[in-house]
Amino acid sequence: MAIRNIRENGDEILRKRAKEVDNIKEERIQILIDDMIETVHAMNGVGLAAQQVGVLKRIVVIDIYDGNGPVVLINPVILKTKGEHEVEEGCLSFPNQYAKLIRPKEVEVEAFNREGEKIRIKAKDLFAQAICHETDHLNGELFVDKMLPGTLQIVKPEEIE
Ligand code: NI
């Protein structure tokens, strides 16, 4: 396993549509998934989409640190959403930046897991938010596209004396 470099805002790959994966069991896909999990954990992130590590494949990993993760979603499709609420959000491709936006409170998503099995997940709150954020990435959409005007905050890491 290896930690991969995160592509940051301004890198054009973040604006591209990722392609469906049809060879889930292939070794390089499995290695990519392992690396994405290691990378998101190393960055203390909640989620990561493959194009954030420079690979245009429809793969996301999510871990909300509730003991059930990490969750791997391949070719995810959001089937239903329910409710909405205002949330604060950041992104590993936008270091130290946060904004508020409206996300669904609940989502139902269909995807394949890393074994190639079709799965369906009902998620709410932070897990639902992460699924929306990461599936947006796969379509080249970023959280700043949807942020409520005037809510972008840039938090500078404290200077070390
Ligand atoms: Ni992101």
mmCIF file of C-alpha atoms and ligand atoms in Angstrom:
data_model
loop_
_atom_site.group_PDB
_atom_site.id
_atom_site.type_symbol
_atom_site.label_atom_id
_atom_site.label_comp_id
_atom_site.label_asym_id
_atom_site.label_seq_id
_atom_site.Cartn_x
_atom_site.Cartn_y
_atom_site.Cartn_z
ATOM 1 C CA MET A 1 0.000 0.000 0.000
ATOM 2 C CA ALA A 2 1.092 3.533 -0.589
ATOM 3 C CA ILE A 3 -0.078 7.049 0.106
ATOM 4 C CA ARG A 4 -0.833 8.806 -3.161
ATOM 5 C CA ASN A 5 -0.496 12.492 -3.958
ATOM 6 C CA ILE A 6 -3.703 14.484 -3.731
ATOM 7 C CA ARG A 7 -4.613 16.626 -6.730
ATOM 8 C CA GLU A 8 -5.592 20.087 -5.589
ATOM 9 C CA ASN A 9 -8.021 22.718 -6.825
ATOM 10 C CA GLY A 10 -6.948 23.990 -10.233
ATOM 11 C CA ASP A 11 -5.857 20.556 -11.489
ATOM 12 C CA GLU A 12 -8.033 19.937 -14.533
ATOM 13 C CA ILE A 13 -8.562 16.247 -13.714
ATOM 14 C CA LEU A 14 -10.893 17.361 -10.914
ATOM 15 C CA ARG A 15 -13.234 18.787 -13.552
ATOM 16 C CA LYS A 16 -13.465 15.649 -15.674
ATOM 17 C CA ARG A 17 -16.081 12.923 -15.585
ATOM 18 C CA ALA A 18 -14.639 9.662 -14.304
ATOM 19 C CA LYS A 19 -15.268 6.456 -16.227
ATOM 20 C CA GLU A 20 -17.157 3.367 -15.115
ATOM 21 C CA VAL A 21 -15.031 0.506 -13.790
ATOM 22 C CA ASP A 22 -15.684 -2.855 -15.462
ATOM 23 C CA ASN A 23 -12.688 -4.784 -14.147
ATOM 24 C CA ILE A 24 -13.144 -4.478 -10.373
ATOM 25 C CA LYS A 25 -11.196 -7.644 -9.550
ATOM 26 C CA GLU A 26 -8.129 -6.576 -11.523
ATOM 27 C CA GLU A 27 -5.050 -6.196 -9.356
ATOM 28 C CA ARG A 28 -4.338 -2.583 -10.258
ATOM 29 C CA ILE A 29 -7.907 -1.609 -9.280
ATOM 30 C CA GLN A 30 -7.566 -3.441 -5.948
ATOM 31 C CA ILE A 31 -4.214 -1.750 -5.301
ATOM 32 C CA LEU A 32 -5.754 1.620 -6.164
ATOM 33 C CA ILE A 33 -8.534 0.976 -3.630
ATOM 34 C CA ASP A 34 -6.022 -0.015 -0.915
ATOM 35 C CA ASP A 35 -3.980 3.104 -1.646
ATOM 36 C CA MET A 36 -7.057 5.347 -1.573
ATOM 37 C CA ILE A 37 -8.018 3.968 1.851
ATOM 38 C CA GLU A 38 -4.508 4.475 3.176
ATOM 39 C CA THR A 39 -4.414 7.990 1.711
ATOM 40 C CA VAL A 40 -7.772 9.133 3.111
ATOM 41 C CA HIS A 41 -6.798 7.825 6.545
ATOM 42 C CA ALA A 42 -3.362 9.455 6.404
ATOM 43 C CA MET A 43 -5.012 12.790 5.572
ATOM 44 C CA ASN A 44 -7.701 12.357 8.264
ATOM 45 C CA GLY A 45 -10.276 12.720 5.510
ATOM 46 C CA VAL A 46 -13.829 11.439 5.396
ATOM 47 C CA GLY A 47 -13.830 10.570 1.713
ATOM 48 C CA LEU A 48 -11.760 10.410 -1.414
ATOM 49 C CA ALA A 49 -12.620 10.002 -5.097
ATOM 50 C CA ALA A 50 -10.189 8.316 -7.491
ATOM 51 C CA GLN A 51 -9.623 11.396 -9.597
ATOM 52 C CA GLN A 52 -8.304 13.158 -6.508
ATOM 53 C CA VAL A 53 -5.355 10.792 -6.799
ATOM 54 C CA GLY A 54 -5.198 11.251 -10.572
ATOM 55 C CA VAL A 55 -7.198 8.240 -11.773
ATOM 56 C CA LEU A 56 -10.369 8.843 -13.805
ATOM 57 C CA LYS A 57 -12.325 5.866 -12.468
ATOM 58 C CA ARG A 58 -15.676 5.847 -10.679
ATOM 59 C CA ILE A 59 -14.346 4.718 -7.300
ATOM 60 C CA VAL A 60 -14.823 6.425 -3.948
ATOM 61 C CA VAL A 61 -13.823 5.501 -0.416
ATOM 62 C CA ILE A 62 -15.622 6.906 2.611
ATOM 63 C CA ASP A 63 -14.888 6.560 6.299
ATOM 64 C CA ILE A 64 -16.902 8.539 8.819
ATOM 65 C CA TYR A 65 -14.988 6.829 11.656
ATOM 66 C CA ASP A 66 -18.087 5.234 13.183
ATOM 67 C CA GLY A 67 -16.499 1.787 13.211
ATOM 68 C CA ASN A 68 -18.251 0.638 10.013
ATOM 69 C CA GLY A 69 -15.782 2.007 7.502
ATOM 70 C CA PRO A 70 -14.035 2.284 5.240
ATOM 71 C CA VAL A 71 -16.790 1.874 2.659
ATOM 72 C CA VAL A 72 -15.784 1.417 -0.984
ATOM 73 C CA LEU A 73 -18.304 2.400 -3.656
ATOM 74 C CA ILE A 74 -17.610 1.595 -7.290
ATOM 75 C CA ASN A 75 -19.797 3.053 -10.061
ATOM 76 C CA PRO A 76 -22.111 4.577 -7.440
ATOM 77 C CA VAL A 77 -25.526 5.867 -8.465
ATOM 78 C CA ILE A 78 -27.710 7.868 -6.100
ATOM 79 C CA LEU A 79 -31.219 6.476 -6.427
ATOM 80 C CA LYS A 80 -33.111 8.633 -3.945
ATOM 81 C CA THR A 81 -32.584 11.560 -1.647
ATOM 82 C CA LYS A 82 -34.753 12.709 1.236
ATOM 83 C CA GLY A 83 -34.873 15.967 3.135
ATOM 84 C CA GLU A 84 -32.189 18.614 3.186
ATOM 85 C CA HIS A 85 -30.104 20.487 5.709
ATOM 86 C CA GLU A 86 -27.294 22.988 5.895
ATOM 87 C CA VAL A 87 -23.878 21.442 6.463
ATOM 88 C CA GLU A 88 -20.287 22.548 6.653
ATOM 89 C CA GLU A 89 -17.964 20.854 4.223
ATOM 90 C CA GLY A 90 -14.357 20.667 3.199
ATOM 91 C CA CYS A 91 -12.376 18.659 0.673
ATOM 92 C CA LEU A 92 -8.875 17.163 0.618
ATOM 93 C CA SER A 93 -8.329 18.964 -2.700
ATOM 94 C CA PHE A 94 -9.014 22.324 -0.973
ATOM 95 C CA PRO A 95 -6.693 22.294 2.039
ATOM 96 C CA ASN A 96 -7.884 24.437 4.963
ATOM 97 C CA GLN A 97 -11.018 25.610 3.148
ATOM 98 C CA TYR A 98 -14.558 25.100 4.333
ATOM 99 C CA ALA A 99 -17.973 26.291 3.221
ATOM 100 C CA LYS A 100 -21.630 25.789 4.001
ATOM 101 C CA LEU A 101 -24.001 24.155 1.597
ATOM 102 C CA ILE A 102 -27.314 22.366 1.431
ATOM 103 C CA ARG A 103 -27.139 18.587 1.231
ATOM 104 C CA PRO A 104 -29.813 15.892 1.393
ATOM 105 C CA LYS A 105 -30.369 14.471 4.867
ATOM 106 C CA GLU A 106 -30.699 10.930 3.545
ATOM 107 C CA VAL A 107 -29.617 9.168 0.381
ATOM 108 C CA GLU A 108 -29.998 5.727 -1.082
ATOM 109 C CA VAL A 109 -27.117 4.657 -3.286
ATOM 110 C CA GLU A 110 -26.470 1.641 -5.460
ATOM 111 C CA ALA A 111 -22.906 0.635 -6.255
ATOM 112 C CA PHE A 112 -20.529 -2.287 -6.490
ATOM 113 C CA ASN A 113 -18.251 -3.202 -3.608
ATOM 114 C CA ARG A 114 -14.623 -4.203 -4.107
ATOM 115 C CA GLU A 115 -15.629 -7.851 -4.468
ATOM 116 C CA GLY A 116 -17.740 -6.857 -7.482
ATOM 117 C CA GLU A 117 -21.063 -7.417 -5.724
ATOM 118 C CA LYS A 118 -23.935 -5.012 -6.238
ATOM 119 C CA ILE A 119 -24.832 -3.278 -2.985
ATOM 120 C CA ARG A 120 -27.463 -0.787 -1.916
ATOM 121 C CA ILE A 121 -26.883 1.507 1.050
ATOM 122 C CA LYS A 122 -29.216 3.854 2.881
ATOM 123 C CA ALA A 123 -27.237 6.611 4.527
ATOM 124 C CA LYS A 124 -28.040 9.682 6.559
ATOM 125 C CA ASP A 125 -26.353 12.791 7.923
ATOM 126 C CA LEU A 126 -22.544 12.792 7.556
ATOM 127 C CA PHE A 127 -22.475 9.491 5.647
ATOM 128 C CA ALA A 128 -25.107 10.804 3.200
ATOM 129 C CA GLN A 129 -23.200 14.068 2.861
ATOM 130 C CA ALA A 130 -19.975 12.219 2.085
ATOM 131 C CA ILE A 131 -21.679 10.048 -0.545
ATOM 132 C CA CYS A 132 -23.028 13.186 -2.261
ATOM 133 C CA HIS A 133 -19.671 14.971 -2.072
ATOM 134 C CA GLU A 134 -17.746 12.006 -3.493
ATOM 135 C CA THR A 135 -20.211 11.148 -6.254
ATOM 136 C CA ASP A 136 -20.114 14.819 -7.278
ATOM 137 C CA HIS A 137 -16.335 14.448 -7.669
ATOM 138 C CA LEU A 138 -16.892 11.600 -10.131
ATOM 139 C CA ASN A 139 -18.879 14.028 -12.281
ATOM 140 C CA GLY A 140 -16.268 16.759 -12.075
ATOM 141 C CA GLU A 141 -18.294 18.771 -9.553
ATOM 142 C CA LEU A 142 -16.730 20.349 -6.478
ATOM 143 C CA PHE A 143 -18.283 21.500 -3.215
ATOM 144 C CA VAL A 144 -17.452 25.129 -3.963
ATOM 145 C CA ASP A 145 -19.845 24.947 -6.950
ATOM 146 C CA LYS A 146 -22.725 24.454 -4.527
ATOM 147 C CA MET A 147 -21.634 26.509 -1.544
ATOM 148 C CA LEU A 148 -23.914 29.104 -0.051
ATOM 149 C CA PRO A 149 -22.640 32.524 -1.127
ATOM 150 C CA GLY A 150 -20.232 34.166 1.260
ATOM 151 C CA THR A 151 -19.643 31.079 3.407
ATOM 152 C CA LEU A 152 -16.162 30.092 2.193
ATOM 153 C CA GLN A 153 -13.683 30.144 5.064
ATOM 154 C CA ILE A 154 -9.966 29.801 4.743
ATOM 155 C CA VAL A 155 -8.485 28.487 7.958
ATOM 156 C CA LYS A 156 -4.762 29.035 8.167
ATOM 157 C CA PRO A 157 -2.891 26.367 10.084
ATOM 158 C CA GLU A 158 -1.429 27.934 13.195
ATOM 159 C CA GLU A 159 2.120 29.050 12.736
ATOM 160 C CA ILE A 160 4.673 27.077 14.638
ATOM 161 C CA GLU A 161 6.815 29.326 16.791
HETATM 162 NI NI NI B 1 -13.644 16.308 -1.997
#
